[in-house]
Structures are given as structure tokens and as C-alpha cells.
Short mmCIF file of C-alpha atoms in Angstrom, two decimals:
data_model
loop_
_atom_site.label_atom_id
_atom_site.label_comp_id
_atom_site.label_asym_id
_atom_site.label_seq_id
_atom_site.Cartn_x
_atom_site.Cartn_y
_atom_site.Cartn_z
CA MET A 180 -1.57 -48.97 -14.44
CA ALA A 181 2.16 -48.56 -14.85
CA ILE A 182 1.70 -46.07 -17.61
CA PHE A 183 -0.87 -44.21 -15.52
CA ILE A 184 1.58 -43.81 -12.67
CA GLN A 185 4.28 -42.73 -15.06
CA GLN A 186 1.97 -40.13 -16.55
CA LEU A 187 0.93 -38.99 -13.10
CA CYS A 188 4.57 -38.43 -12.11
CA ASN A 189 5.17 -36.68 -15.38
CA GLY A 190 2.14 -34.48 -14.72
CA LEU A 191 3.24 -33.66 -11.18
CA ALA A 192 6.73 -32.69 -12.33
CA LEU A 193 5.46 -30.53 -15.20
CA GLY A 194 2.74 -29.17 -12.94
CA LEU A 195 5.23 -27.80 -10.46
CA VAL A 196 7.10 -26.12 -13.30
CA TYR A 197 3.83 -24.54 -14.38
CA ALA A 198 3.43 -23.47 -10.77
CA LEU A 199 6.88 -21.90 -10.81
CA VAL A 200 5.87 -19.86 -13.87
CA ALA A 201 2.40 -19.19 -12.46
CA VAL A 202 3.79 -17.55 -9.31
CA GLY A 203 5.33 -14.95 -11.61
CA TYR A 204 1.86 -14.00 -12.84
CA SER A 205 0.47 -14.10 -9.34
CA LEU A 206 3.21 -12.02 -7.73
CA VAL A 207 2.89 -9.22 -10.27
CA PHE A 208 -0.89 -9.39 -10.35
CA GLY A 209 -1.03 -9.27 -6.56
CA ILE A 210 0.95 -6.05 -6.39
CA LEU A 211 -0.04 -4.24 -9.60
CA ARG A 212 -3.37 -5.83 -10.63
CA LEU A 213 -1.68 -6.39 -13.97
CA ILE A 214 -1.53 -9.57 -16.02
CA ASN A 215 2.04 -9.56 -17.24
CA PHE A 216 1.81 -11.28 -20.62
CA SER A 217 5.53 -10.84 -21.18
CA HIS A 218 6.13 -13.52 -18.57
CA GLY A 219 6.18 -16.41 -21.08
CA ALA A 220 8.85 -14.62 -23.10
CA VAL A 221 10.81 -13.96 -19.91
CA TYR A 222 10.69 -17.71 -19.30
CA ALA A 223 12.05 -18.36 -22.83
CA PHE A 224 14.73 -15.76 -22.17
CA GLY A 225 15.67 -17.60 -18.98
CA ALA A 226 15.98 -20.88 -20.86
CA HIS A 227 18.18 -19.24 -23.50
CA ALA A 228 20.29 -17.55 -20.87
CA ALA A 229 20.89 -20.97 -19.29
CA PHE A 230 21.66 -22.35 -22.77
CA PHE A 231 24.10 -19.50 -23.35
CA PHE A 232 25.93 -19.95 -20.06
CA VAL A 233 26.07 -23.72 -20.49
CA GLY A 234 27.70 -23.01 -23.88
CA LEU A 235 30.34 -20.97 -22.07
CA ASN A 236 31.18 -24.10 -20.07
CA PHE A 237 29.79 -22.71 -16.85
CA GLY A 238 28.56 -26.14 -15.80
CA PRO A 239 24.82 -26.69 -15.40
CA VAL A 240 24.20 -25.36 -11.91
CA PRO A 241 26.26 -22.15 -12.19
CA ALA A 242 24.69 -21.65 -15.63
CA ILE A 243 21.20 -21.81 -14.15
CA ILE A 244 22.22 -19.45 -11.36
CA ALA A 245 23.68 -16.97 -13.85
CA ALA A 246 20.50 -17.29 -15.93
CA LEU A 247 18.41 -16.70 -12.83
CA VAL A 248 20.25 -13.49 -12.01
CA ILE A 249 20.18 -12.06 -15.53
CA THR A 250 16.53 -12.99 -16.08
CA GLY A 251 15.53 -11.50 -12.76
CA LEU A 252 17.23 -8.31 -13.87
CA LEU A 253 15.38 -8.49 -17.19
CA GLY A 254 12.14 -8.50 -15.21
CA VAL A 255 13.25 -5.40 -13.35
CA VAL A 256 14.33 -3.68 -16.58
CA ILE A 257 10.94 -4.41 -18.16
CA ASP A 258 9.22 -2.77 -15.23
CA LYS A 259 11.53 0.23 -14.98
CA THR A 260 11.61 1.04 -18.69
CA ALA A 261 8.08 0.25 -19.82
CA LEU A 262 5.66 -0.22 -16.94
CA ALA A 263 6.81 2.22 -14.26
CA PRO A 264 6.47 5.24 -16.60
CA LEU A 265 2.87 4.20 -17.32
CA ARG A 266 2.10 3.99 -13.60
CA LYS A 267 3.65 7.38 -13.06
CA LYS A 268 1.34 8.87 -15.70
CA ARG A 269 -1.61 7.02 -14.18
CA SER A 270 -2.50 5.60 -17.57
CA VAL A 271 -5.44 3.25 -18.05
CA PRO A 272 -4.76 -0.39 -17.00
CA ILE A 273 -5.20 -1.68 -20.56
CA ALA A 274 -2.14 0.34 -21.64
CA ALA A 275 0.11 -1.66 -19.34
CA LEU A 276 -1.50 -4.91 -20.47
CA VAL A 277 -0.89 -4.15 -24.14
CA THR A 278 2.64 -3.03 -23.27
CA THR A 279 3.40 -6.44 -21.78
CA LEU A 280 2.20 -8.09 -25.02
CA GLY A 281 4.55 -5.82 -26.95
CA ILE A 282 7.45 -6.60 -24.64
CA SER A 283 6.75 -10.30 -25.13
CA ASN A 284 7.23 -9.85 -28.88
CA ILE A 285 10.35 -7.76 -28.46
CA ILE A 286 12.00 -10.35 -26.21
CA GLN A 287 11.11 -13.23 -28.52
CA ASN A 288 12.46 -11.39 -31.54
CA LEU A 289 15.66 -10.46 -29.74
CA LEU A 290 16.10 -14.15 -28.94
CA VAL A 291 15.62 -14.98 -32.65
CA VAL A 292 18.21 -12.35 -33.59
CA LYS A 293 20.76 -13.63 -31.10
CA PHE A 294 20.15 -17.38 -31.18
CA GLY A 295 18.15 -18.02 -34.37
CA SER A 296 14.63 -19.37 -34.52
CA GLN A 297 15.54 -23.05 -34.80
CA ARG A 298 15.34 -25.57 -31.96
CA LYS A 299 18.71 -25.92 -30.24
CA PRO A 300 19.82 -28.96 -28.26
CA PHE A 301 20.11 -28.36 -24.54
CA PRO A 302 22.28 -30.67 -22.41
CA ASP A 303 20.51 -33.39 -20.49
CA PHE A 304 22.14 -32.07 -17.37
CA PHE A 305 20.04 -33.39 -14.52
CA ASN A 306 19.45 -36.90 -15.77
CA LEU A 307 20.61 -39.33 -13.09
CA GLY A 308 19.44 -42.27 -15.16
CA ALA A 309 16.22 -44.22 -15.08
CA PHE A 310 15.25 -46.45 -12.22
CA THR A 311 12.64 -49.09 -11.57
CA LEU A 312 10.29 -49.06 -8.64
CA GLY A 313 7.62 -51.68 -8.12
CA GLY A 314 8.07 -52.88 -11.67
CA ILE A 315 7.49 -49.41 -13.11
CA GLN A 316 10.27 -47.52 -14.83
CA PHE A 317 10.78 -43.89 -13.89
CA SER A 318 12.98 -41.17 -15.27
CA SER A 319 14.99 -39.42 -12.60
CA ARG A 320 14.61 -36.11 -14.48
CA GLN A 321 11.03 -35.87 -13.34
CA PHE A 322 12.00 -36.30 -9.74
CA VAL A 323 14.79 -33.73 -9.89
CA MET A 324 12.47 -31.24 -11.58
CA PHE A 325 9.74 -31.95 -9.06
CA GLY A 326 12.11 -31.64 -6.10
CA VAL A 327 13.81 -28.44 -7.22
CA SER A 328 10.50 -26.76 -8.06
CA LEU A 329 8.93 -27.82 -4.78
CA VAL A 330 11.83 -26.51 -2.72
CA LEU A 331 11.79 -23.20 -4.57
CA LEU A 332 8.05 -22.79 -4.25
CA LEU A 333 8.13 -23.56 -0.54
CA LEU A 334 11.00 -21.13 -0.13
CA LEU A 335 8.98 -18.47 -1.91
CA LEU A 336 5.96 -19.15 0.30
CA LEU A 337 8.18 -18.93 3.35
CA VAL A 338 9.62 -15.58 2.27
CA VAL A 339 6.20 -14.12 1.52
CA ASN A 340 4.49 -15.41 4.65
CA LYS A 341 7.17 -15.40 7.32
CA THR A 342 9.59 -12.56 6.67
CA LYS A 343 9.40 -8.84 7.17
CA ILE A 344 9.87 -8.14 3.47
CA GLY A 345 7.14 -10.69 2.72
CA LEU A 346 4.78 -8.90 5.08
CA ALA A 347 5.62 -5.68 3.27
CA MET A 348 4.81 -7.38 -0.04
CA ARG A 349 1.46 -8.61 1.22
CA ALA A 350 0.65 -5.19 2.66
CA THR A 351 1.54 -3.51 -0.63
CA ALA A 352 -0.66 -5.98 -2.51
CA GLN A 353 -3.61 -5.10 -0.33
CA ASN A 354 -3.23 -1.36 -0.11
CA ALA A 355 -0.24 0.36 -1.67
CA LYS A 356 -1.11 3.78 -0.28
CA ALA A 357 -1.39 2.55 3.29
CA ALA A 358 1.81 0.55 2.79
CA SER A 359 3.72 3.70 1.89
CA LEU A 360 2.33 5.36 5.03
CA MET A 361 3.88 2.52 7.03
CA GLY A 362 7.27 3.44 5.58
CA ILE A 363 7.31 0.73 2.93
CA ASN A 364 9.00 1.83 -0.28
CA VAL A 365 6.40 0.57 -2.74
CA ASN A 366 8.70 0.99 -5.73
CA SER A 367 11.30 -1.29 -4.18
CA ILE A 368 8.60 -3.87 -3.50
CA ILE A 369 7.54 -3.75 -7.16
CA THR A 370 11.17 -4.15 -8.24
CA LEU A 371 11.57 -7.12 -5.92
CA THR A 372 8.40 -8.67 -7.33
CA PHE A 373 9.67 -8.50 -10.90
CA LEU A 374 13.04 -9.82 -9.77
CA MET A 375 11.45 -12.83 -8.08
CA GLY A 376 9.10 -13.46 -11.01
CA GLY A 377 11.95 -13.32 -13.54
CA ALA A 378 14.21 -15.52 -11.46
CA SER A 379 11.59 -18.23 -10.94
CA ALA A 380 10.75 -18.17 -14.67
CA ALA A 381 14.45 -18.61 -15.47
CA ILE A 382 14.71 -21.67 -13.24
CA ALA A 383 11.58 -23.11 -14.81
CA GLY A 384 12.95 -22.38 -18.29
CA GLY A 385 16.32 -23.96 -17.53
CA MET A 386 14.70 -27.07 -16.11
CA VAL A 387 12.23 -27.54 -18.96
CA GLY A 388 15.12 -26.98 -21.35
CA GLY A 389 16.98 -29.81 -19.62
CA TYR A 390 13.85 -31.96 -19.42
CA TYR A 391 13.05 -31.86 -23.14
CA GLN A 392 16.69 -31.09 -24.09
CA VAL A 393 15.66 -28.32 -26.42
CA VAL A 394 15.27 -24.53 -26.35
CA TYR A 395 13.77 -22.17 -28.93
CA PRO A 396 12.50 -18.56 -28.82
CA GLY A 397 8.81 -19.50 -29.02
CA MET A 398 9.01 -22.00 -26.15
CA GLY A 399 7.45 -19.59 -23.65
CA PHE A 400 4.24 -19.05 -25.54
CA MET A 401 2.31 -22.17 -24.65
CA ILE A 402 3.71 -22.62 -21.16
CA GLY A 403 3.07 -18.94 -20.46
CA LEU A 404 -0.60 -19.34 -21.33
CA LYS A 405 -0.87 -22.59 -19.41
CA ALA A 406 0.73 -21.07 -16.34
CA PHE A 407 -1.64 -18.15 -16.64
CA ALA A 408 -4.54 -20.60 -16.73
CA ALA A 409 -3.04 -22.32 -13.69
CA SER A 410 -2.80 -19.08 -11.74
CA VAL A 411 -6.41 -18.21 -12.58
CA LEU A 412 -7.45 -21.71 -11.54
CA GLY A 413 -5.73 -21.30 -8.18
CA GLY A 414 -6.94 -17.74 -7.75
CA ILE A 415 -4.65 -15.16 -9.33
CA GLY A 416 -2.67 -13.25 -6.73
CA SER A 417 -2.53 -16.24 -4.39
CA LEU A 418 0.77 -18.14 -4.15
CA PRO A 419 -0.66 -21.39 -2.71
CA GLY A 420 -3.25 -21.05 -5.48
CA ALA A 421 -0.52 -20.88 -8.12
CA LEU A 422 1.07 -24.01 -6.66
CA VAL A 423 -2.15 -26.03 -6.59
CA GLY A 424 -3.33 -24.62 -9.93
CA GLY A 425 -0.05 -25.55 -11.60
CA LEU A 426 -0.16 -29.08 -10.20
CA LEU A 427 -3.78 -29.55 -11.32
CA VAL A 428 -3.10 -28.32 -14.84
CA GLY A 429 0.00 -30.53 -15.12
CA VAL A 430 -1.72 -33.65 -13.83
CA ILE A 431 -4.97 -33.16 -15.75
CA GLU A 432 -3.21 -32.63 -19.05
CA SER A 433 -0.95 -35.64 -18.56
CA ILE A 434 -3.88 -37.87 -17.67
CA ALA A 435 -5.90 -36.44 -20.57
CA ALA A 436 -3.03 -37.17 -22.92
CA LEU A 437 -3.25 -40.76 -21.78
CA TYR A 438 -7.00 -41.28 -22.01
CA ILE A 439 -8.23 -38.75 -24.56
CA GLY A 440 -5.18 -38.55 -26.78
CA SER A 441 -2.02 -36.49 -26.72
CA ASN A 442 -3.40 -34.16 -29.40
CA TYR A 443 -5.72 -32.73 -26.76
CA ARG A 444 -2.96 -32.24 -24.23
CA ASP A 445 -2.38 -28.54 -24.82
CA SER A 446 -6.07 -27.72 -24.87
CA MET A 447 -6.73 -29.05 -21.37
CA ALA A 448 -5.37 -25.97 -19.57
CA PHE A 449 -7.74 -23.75 -21.51
CA ILE A 450 -10.75 -26.00 -21.00
CA ILE A 451 -9.96 -25.78 -17.28
CA LEU A 452 -9.60 -22.01 -17.56
CA ILE A 453 -13.02 -21.64 -19.21
CA VAL A 454 -14.72 -23.89 -16.67
CA VAL A 455 -13.12 -22.02 -13.75
CA LEU A 456 -14.15 -18.65 -15.10
CA ILE A 457 -17.75 -19.86 -15.30
CA VAL A 458 -17.98 -21.88 -12.09
CA ARG A 459 -15.64 -20.11 -9.69
CA PRO A 460 -14.30 -16.87 -11.15
CA ALA A 461 -12.20 -16.08 -8.07
CA GLY A 462 -10.35 -19.40 -8.42
CA LEU A 463 -9.77 -22.06 -5.79
CA PHE A 464 -7.87 -19.91 -3.31
CA GLY A 465 -9.11 -16.53 -4.43
CA LYS A 466 -11.59 -14.71 -2.28
CA ASN A 467 -13.65 -11.64 -2.68
CA GLU A 468 -12.24 -9.41 -0.02
CA VAL A 469 -14.53 -8.11 2.66
CA VAL A 470 -14.73 -4.36 2.73
CA LYS A 471 -16.51 -2.89 5.71
CA VAL A 472 -17.78 0.63 5.84
CA MET B 246 7.31 24.74 16.96
CA LEU B 247 6.80 21.18 15.79
CA LEU B 248 5.26 21.73 12.37
CA LYS B 249 5.05 24.87 10.30
CA ILE B 250 3.29 25.09 6.98
CA THR B 251 3.65 28.29 4.97
CA GLY B 252 1.99 29.28 1.70
CA LEU B 253 1.11 25.71 0.76
CA ASN B 254 -0.50 25.21 -2.66
CA ALA B 255 -1.55 21.88 -4.11
CA PHE B 256 -3.40 20.80 -7.24
CA TYR B 257 -5.28 17.75 -8.47
CA ASP B 258 -4.66 18.13 -12.21
CA ASN B 259 -6.12 21.61 -12.71
CA VAL B 260 -8.15 21.78 -9.54
CA HIS B 261 -6.55 24.14 -7.05
CA ALA B 262 -7.15 22.14 -3.86
CA LEU B 263 -5.03 24.07 -1.36
CA LYS B 264 -4.57 27.82 -1.61
CA ASN B 265 -1.81 29.39 0.45
CA ILE B 266 -2.39 27.37 3.58
CA ASP B 267 -0.53 28.62 6.65
CA LEU B 268 -0.64 26.40 9.69
CA THR B 269 1.47 25.84 12.78
CA ILE B 270 1.43 23.20 15.45
CA GLU B 271 3.21 23.51 18.78
CA LYS B 272 4.52 20.51 20.64
CA GLY B 273 1.90 18.91 22.86
CA GLU B 274 -1.09 20.58 21.25
CA ILE B 275 -4.22 19.12 19.78
CA VAL B 276 -4.99 21.17 16.69
CA SER B 277 -8.15 20.51 14.76
CA LEU B 278 -8.80 21.16 11.11
CA ILE B 279 -12.49 21.54 10.36
CA GLY B 280 -14.54 22.39 7.32
CA SER B 281 -17.02 20.88 4.91
CA ASN B 282 -16.40 18.26 2.24
CA GLY B 283 -13.81 19.32 -0.30
CA ALA B 284 -12.46 22.13 1.88
CA GLY B 285 -8.95 20.71 1.72
CA LYS B 286 -8.60 18.99 5.10
CA THR B 287 -7.47 15.62 3.78
CA SER B 288 -5.39 17.30 1.08
CA THR B 289 -3.47 19.14 3.78
CA LEU B 290 -2.67 15.86 5.53
CA SER B 291 -1.78 14.26 2.19
CA CYS B 292 0.74 17.02 1.52
CA ILE B 293 2.32 16.59 4.95
CA THR B 294 2.62 12.82 4.43
CA GLY B 295 3.91 13.10 0.87
CA LEU B 296 0.93 11.41 -0.75
CA VAL B 297 0.09 14.55 -2.72
CA ALA B 298 2.74 16.84 -4.15
CA ALA B 299 2.89 20.45 -3.02
CA ARG B 300 3.23 22.83 -5.96
CA SER B 301 4.55 25.63 -3.81
CA GLY B 302 5.01 26.49 -0.17
CA ARG B 303 7.00 24.89 2.61
CA ILE B 304 6.32 22.24 5.20
CA VAL B 305 8.88 22.36 8.00
CA TYR B 306 8.96 19.71 10.72
CA LYS B 307 11.34 20.24 13.60
CA ASP B 308 13.38 22.78 11.61
CA ARG B 309 13.66 20.37 8.71
CA ASP B 310 12.11 21.11 5.33
CA ILE B 311 10.07 18.02 4.47
CA THR B 312 8.13 19.48 1.54
CA ASN B 313 7.53 16.75 -1.06
CA PHE B 314 9.40 14.09 0.85
CA PRO B 315 8.39 10.65 -0.47
CA ALA B 316 5.53 9.16 1.54
CA HIS B 317 7.51 6.19 2.85
CA LYS B 318 10.12 8.45 4.46
CA ILE B 319 7.67 10.48 6.52
CA VAL B 320 6.79 7.96 9.19
CA GLY B 321 10.46 7.50 10.06
CA LEU B 322 10.64 11.20 10.93
CA GLY B 323 8.03 10.80 13.64
CA ILE B 324 4.88 11.77 11.74
CA SER B 325 2.21 9.15 11.44
CA LEU B 326 -1.20 9.20 9.76
CA SER B 327 -4.38 7.34 10.54
CA PRO B 328 -5.99 7.83 7.14
CA GLU B 329 -9.56 8.65 6.20
CA GLY B 330 -11.59 5.50 5.67
CA ARG B 331 -9.20 3.55 7.96
CA GLU B 332 -7.28 1.85 5.14
CA VAL B 333 -6.33 -1.11 7.28
CA PHE B 334 -4.88 -4.13 5.45
CA PRO B 335 -8.08 -6.16 5.19
CA GLY B 336 -6.52 -9.57 4.54
CA LEU B 337 -3.93 -9.39 7.30
CA THR B 338 -4.47 -10.07 10.98
CA VAL B 339 -4.75 -7.32 13.57
CA GLU B 340 -1.30 -8.25 14.84
CA GLU B 341 0.21 -8.07 11.34
CA ASN B 342 -1.41 -4.68 10.78
CA LEU B 343 0.17 -3.46 14.01
CA ARG B 344 3.54 -4.95 13.10
CA LEU B 345 3.43 -3.03 9.84
CA GLY B 346 2.82 0.09 11.90
CA MET B 347 6.35 -0.19 13.22
CA TYR B 348 7.89 -1.25 9.92
CA ALA B 349 9.83 2.00 9.71
CA LYS B 350 11.50 1.32 13.05
CA GLY B 351 13.76 -1.23 11.40
CA GLY B 352 14.14 -4.85 12.40
CA ARG B 353 13.87 -4.33 16.14
CA LYS B 354 11.21 -6.42 17.80
CA GLU B 355 9.82 -4.27 20.53
CA SER B 356 6.96 -5.10 22.79
CA ALA B 357 6.48 -1.63 24.27
CA PRO B 358 4.44 -0.27 21.34
CA TYR B 359 2.14 -3.31 21.51
CA ALA B 360 1.66 -2.95 25.24
CA ARG B 361 0.76 0.69 24.80
CA VAL B 362 -1.84 0.19 22.06
CA TYR B 363 -3.31 -2.89 23.72
CA GLU B 364 -3.81 -0.83 26.86
CA LEU B 365 -5.54 1.92 24.90
CA PHE B 366 -7.55 -0.54 22.80
CA PRO B 367 -8.13 -3.75 24.81
CA ARG B 368 -10.50 -4.94 22.07
CA LEU B 369 -7.57 -5.21 19.67
CA LYS B 370 -5.69 -7.43 22.07
CA GLU B 371 -8.66 -9.80 22.25
CA ARG B 372 -8.81 -9.92 18.50
CA ASN B 373 -5.14 -9.78 17.59
CA GLN B 374 -5.31 -12.94 15.45
CA GLN B 375 -8.50 -11.90 13.66
CA ILE B 376 -8.39 -10.85 9.99
CA ALA B 377 -8.74 -7.07 9.93
CA GLY B 378 -11.34 -7.08 7.16
CA THR B 379 -13.76 -8.91 9.42
CA LEU B 380 -13.60 -6.35 12.24
CA SER B 381 -16.49 -3.96 12.76
CA GLY B 382 -16.14 -0.40 11.52
CA GLY B 383 -15.36 0.91 14.99
CA GLU B 384 -12.75 -1.77 15.59
CA GLN B 385 -11.15 -1.00 12.23
CA GLN B 386 -10.96 2.66 13.23
CA MET B 387 -9.27 1.70 16.48
CA LEU B 388 -6.88 -0.49 14.53
CA ALA B 389 -6.05 2.38 12.18
CA ILE B 390 -5.23 4.67 15.11
CA ALA B 391 -3.35 1.91 16.93
CA ARG B 392 -1.33 1.12 13.81
CA ALA B 393 -0.38 4.78 13.51
CA LEU B 394 0.78 4.76 17.13
CA MET B 395 3.04 1.75 16.66
CA SER B 396 5.81 3.88 15.18
CA GLU B 397 5.71 5.95 18.40
CA PRO B 398 5.15 9.20 16.51
CA GLU B 399 5.64 12.66 17.94
CA LEU B 400 3.01 14.04 15.61
CA LEU B 401 -0.12 11.99 14.99
CA LEU B 402 -2.39 12.95 12.12
CA LEU B 403 -5.95 11.70 12.49
CA ASP B 404 -8.22 11.94 9.46
CA GLU B 405 -11.94 11.71 10.28
CA PRO B 406 -11.58 9.22 13.14
CA SER B 407 -15.29 9.50 14.00
CA LEU B 408 -16.62 9.04 10.47
CA GLY B 409 -19.42 6.51 10.25
CA LEU B 410 -19.29 5.47 13.90
CA ALA B 411 -22.17 5.11 16.33
CA PRO B 412 -22.49 8.03 18.80
CA ASN B 413 -21.17 6.11 21.81
CA LEU B 414 -18.13 5.02 19.79
CA VAL B 415 -17.56 8.61 18.69
CA LEU B 416 -17.37 9.59 22.37
CA LEU B 417 -14.98 6.73 23.05
CA ILE B 418 -12.70 7.72 20.15
CA PHE B 419 -12.53 11.30 21.40
CA GLU B 420 -11.75 10.11 24.92
CA LEU B 421 -8.90 8.05 23.46
CA ILE B 422 -7.63 11.06 21.52
CA LYS B 423 -7.40 13.00 24.80
CA GLU B 424 -5.62 10.05 26.42
CA ILE B 425 -3.10 9.79 23.55
CA SER B 426 -2.49 13.51 23.85
CA LYS B 427 -1.84 13.13 27.59
CA GLN B 428 0.85 10.58 26.74
CA GLY B 429 2.72 13.42 25.05
CA VAL B 430 1.75 12.95 21.41
CA THR B 431 1.00 16.08 19.42
CA ILE B 432 -2.17 15.65 17.37
CA LEU B 433 -3.52 17.20 14.21
CA LEU B 434 -7.15 16.20 14.03
CA VAL B 435 -9.24 16.46 10.87
CA GLU B 436 -12.95 16.26 11.56
CA GLN B 437 -16.32 16.95 10.04
CA ASN B 438 -17.77 16.64 13.50
CA ALA B 439 -16.74 20.23 14.28
CA ASN B 440 -18.44 20.32 17.64
CA MET B 441 -16.48 17.41 19.05
CA ALA B 442 -13.27 18.51 17.38
CA LEU B 443 -13.49 21.96 18.94
CA LEU B 444 -14.29 20.51 22.35
CA VAL B 445 -11.23 18.28 22.37
CA SER B 446 -8.66 20.56 20.73
CA ASN B 447 -6.61 23.54 21.90
CA ARG B 448 -6.68 25.42 18.63
CA ALA B 449 -8.47 25.02 15.32
CA TYR B 450 -8.29 26.04 11.71
CA VAL B 451 -11.43 26.35 9.62
CA LEU B 452 -10.92 25.54 5.95
CA GLU B 453 -13.19 26.74 3.19
CA THR B 454 -12.62 25.76 -0.48
CA GLY B 455 -8.91 25.26 0.06
CA ARG B 456 -8.27 28.36 2.17
CA VAL B 457 -7.88 28.98 5.86
CA ALA B 458 -11.03 30.96 6.55
CA LEU B 459 -10.58 31.28 10.30
CA SER B 460 -8.28 30.13 13.02
CA GLY B 461 -7.93 30.55 16.73
CA GLU B 462 -8.50 29.07 20.15
CA SER B 463 -11.00 26.24 19.96
CA GLY B 464 -12.99 27.65 22.86
CA SER B 465 -13.56 30.99 21.19
CA LEU B 466 -14.39 29.37 17.83
CA LEU B 467 -16.94 27.23 19.62
CA ASN B 468 -18.74 30.43 20.63
CA ASP B 469 -18.33 32.20 17.31
CA GLU B 470 -21.73 32.92 15.76
CA ASN B 471 -20.53 32.35 12.19
CA ILE B 472 -18.97 29.03 13.08
CA LYS B 473 -22.11 27.97 14.87
CA LYS B 474 -24.19 28.78 11.82
CA ALA B 475 -21.89 27.18 9.29
CA TYR B 476 -20.55 24.10 11.07
CA LEU B 477 -22.13 23.40 14.39
CA GLY B 478 -25.75 23.53 13.32
CA ASN B 479 -27.03 24.59 16.75
CA VAL B 480 -28.02 28.19 16.11
CA SER B 481 -29.20 29.65 19.36
#
């Protein structure tokens, strides 16, 4: 029982990090109907940026903030240099999709060039020590990761659902042409979306770096795919969906690691993905929009 | 003169959609733009609102050249479009749709625009928390017009407001157009329902394959034999 609860906490903490990455997929998909497969590499970039700034003796929190800013900007640069020109030429959607795969490779290789391909130790910066509760030992890292992710996700939900700019984002996601008629600068909204996606990936990357105390250029590959699975599970384009999807993937894989064996851990997200696509293609929170004529 | 279009040409790839369109609108008028499918009515509105680029020609609004202004800057100038096919935000509530209508007015929270559109469209007030996608077609049309009014435009562009509506609703929409006009809004009305459009408007332009084929007082066009044959369908 103790180990079950430990695994559950582990799953919840990891799940919220998946959610933090998953919102990046959902935000971009919501606005552009594009699955941004460079997002995993952006996450790895964020972790390395945090690693870099920690190395400059920034201290952990300022390092994460610096990483957040620079990674958010990376997201914007990706859009402005590679994706925006495709939109302007009204190219087929698959072109943008393949472009994001290419960008993913470019980012990963740049990370190898700058930092080397080996695993590098990352400081254990948010470990407040272990503690015992009801006879079960917990690591405080999980709780910090869970708390920070939850606050950020709620903040994001608040911005999207309660602010003027959030309303503009939702309007743009539903009908970009009508949004521009309302006076919304659609290009700025797209820029903001990439900025938010990049920044949340950077925070996730920095925290996972601290959690496992390691960073390496390929670290975004698996989590990127898992977060993608999580966003599809929740209903891609939906932020609450990304949150719930991330939590489910995190918890299910942790529990599966316990009962089925840790070798199957990484496959759980994809088993979930396949089942969702068959049973409920729109995802948990996704809906087929009503169009009246 | 509120709006003056001279020698406007626009293309969709290689298709020449608008050919030397000349059009003027005086303050306070209702001007209708009629013609069959593909005549260039919607394209004209799209050029005014910056959704489609003009290749040549000039669009001048209140002595200001607004040719090829980006779409999101048009509404702030006082020109607002209720687009063809309504284009409401289907997943947002009626109230959110209306709030977006005054997005360009900055952060000010004003109640006057709401009061005005709720008076014109009481149905929208009843349903202000309903998701727009679940409204009936007629209600969505009202929402599209109401949303366009939220920015308190001087020039309101209405694209096919009667399309797909039941006859009694068509009459209601045209009554509302007259009412909006009485409130001092200048209106450019695009319609396939030429009969109704000519009845409600002061002047009209008839478009044919991207050209202005005819223009004049609505009353005289209504009695023009050629117009009757081509658009009104009630040859007497």
C-alpha cells in the first residue's frame, strides 16, 4: 500500500509536468490546427537553458526564469522563421507538420553541438528533503513539482478564460477571420501562443531536470510524445483536457510500472493514445462543434 | 462623402474578381449592392475590410486612404462587417461574442453598446449566456449584426443578412436594418434578395461578373425592366 501511494504521488507529479508540456501542443493546435512536433525539442532546449544559467551561478529560480524567457522566444522564432512563411503562402497543412519535425531535429542537434550528447548532472535544486507521513516516506521534490505545475496550469487557465487577451485567443481559435474583423491582431495572438507554449515547456524541462538531476539533448523525445498522447486523450485544443490527460497518463504509467513492470512504463501513454483514438477520437474534453446553417 | 472606392481591382490567384469598381457612399445612406453569385459583392466588402488585397484602385474612408489596411485595423476606424454566413464564434456565449464586438474599443467596459443591441434584439438578451453555436440560424444572424454594432460603427457592412432565413425573419431583419439606419448608421447592404434590398435602400449598385453594370436610385432600379428580368423575377 505504501508503495502504491508513493507511486501515485509520483504519477501525479509527473502527470502535471506532462500536462504542462501538453498545453503547448493544445495551445498551438487550438489556434493553428497544427501539431507542433518540435515541442519536445523545445522542452529539451528549456532544460538545457536552465542548465546553462545554473552553470552561470544564476541560482535555481532566476535560472529557470531566464530559461523560460529564452525558450519562449525560441518558440516565437520558430514560428516567425519557419511556420509563418508557410501560412503566408497558404501551403498544405502537411508542410507545416513536416517542418516542425525538421525543427525538432535542428534544435536537438544544436544542443548536441553546444552541450554534447552525454547526460549532464543537473543540480537537485528543489529538494527540501524527504519526509514521512502516516508511515510512508515521500520525497519533497514531487510535491514541489506538483505544486509549481498546478499553479502554472491554473494561471494559464485563468488567463485564457478570464482575461481580454484570453478571450481574443479563444475567438482566434474558433474563427481567425472573424477574430480579425473584431480588431484582433491574429499574428500577435499566434506569437503569444508560441511564447506561452515555449515558456511552459521550459518550466517543465527545468523541473524534470531537477527531478531526475540530469539533462541531455534527447530528453524531449519521449516526454514530447507522451504529452502529445496526453493532449489527445484530453481532447487536443482543450486546456482542461491537457491537464486531465497529463494527470491520467502520469498516474496510469506509474501504476502500470508498479503492477505490470517498469519496462512497460513508457508504452502506457501510447496504449492509451490508441484506445482513445478508437473509442473517443475527440478526447475527453473535445467536442465536435455544432455548425448551424 | 463617407466612403469612396475608385478603380478597384482584386484577384483570387489569377481570377479577376473585381474590375474597376467605382462606388460611393454618403453619410446616412443605405446603399445596396446586388447581383448574382460570383458577381463580386462579397469581394468588394472583403477589400474594404482588408480581408482581400486590392491590386489597384483606392478605398478612401473619411478622406483617409485605407486601401489594403490590415483587417484588424479597420473596425477601429468605424467600419464594421457582419460577414456572410454569420461567422459567429460558435463555442463562445452570446455575451462573449458581443464583448468581442467591442474588442477594438480598448479596455473600456461600456454598457451602452449592450443596451442598444439588446433593445434591437431582445432575443439575444434572453439568451446572452447561451453558446452561440446552439442558436438557431436566425438568432445567429441577429448575433452577427449585433456583434458588428458593438463597436458603434459609422459604416456598417451587412453581407447577405437574409440568407437562409424564413420569410417572416427576412422581414424582421429588414425592419431592423431600417431601424439601425434611423439611429444614424450608414449601411452598405449586400443582398441576393434584390427586391427587398431595393425596397429598403436609397441607392443601389448592380454588379455583374466583377463590374458595376448599373447604379442609381433604388426606386428607379426597382422599376427598371432589365433589372426586373434579371434579378427580381417578377416580369410583368
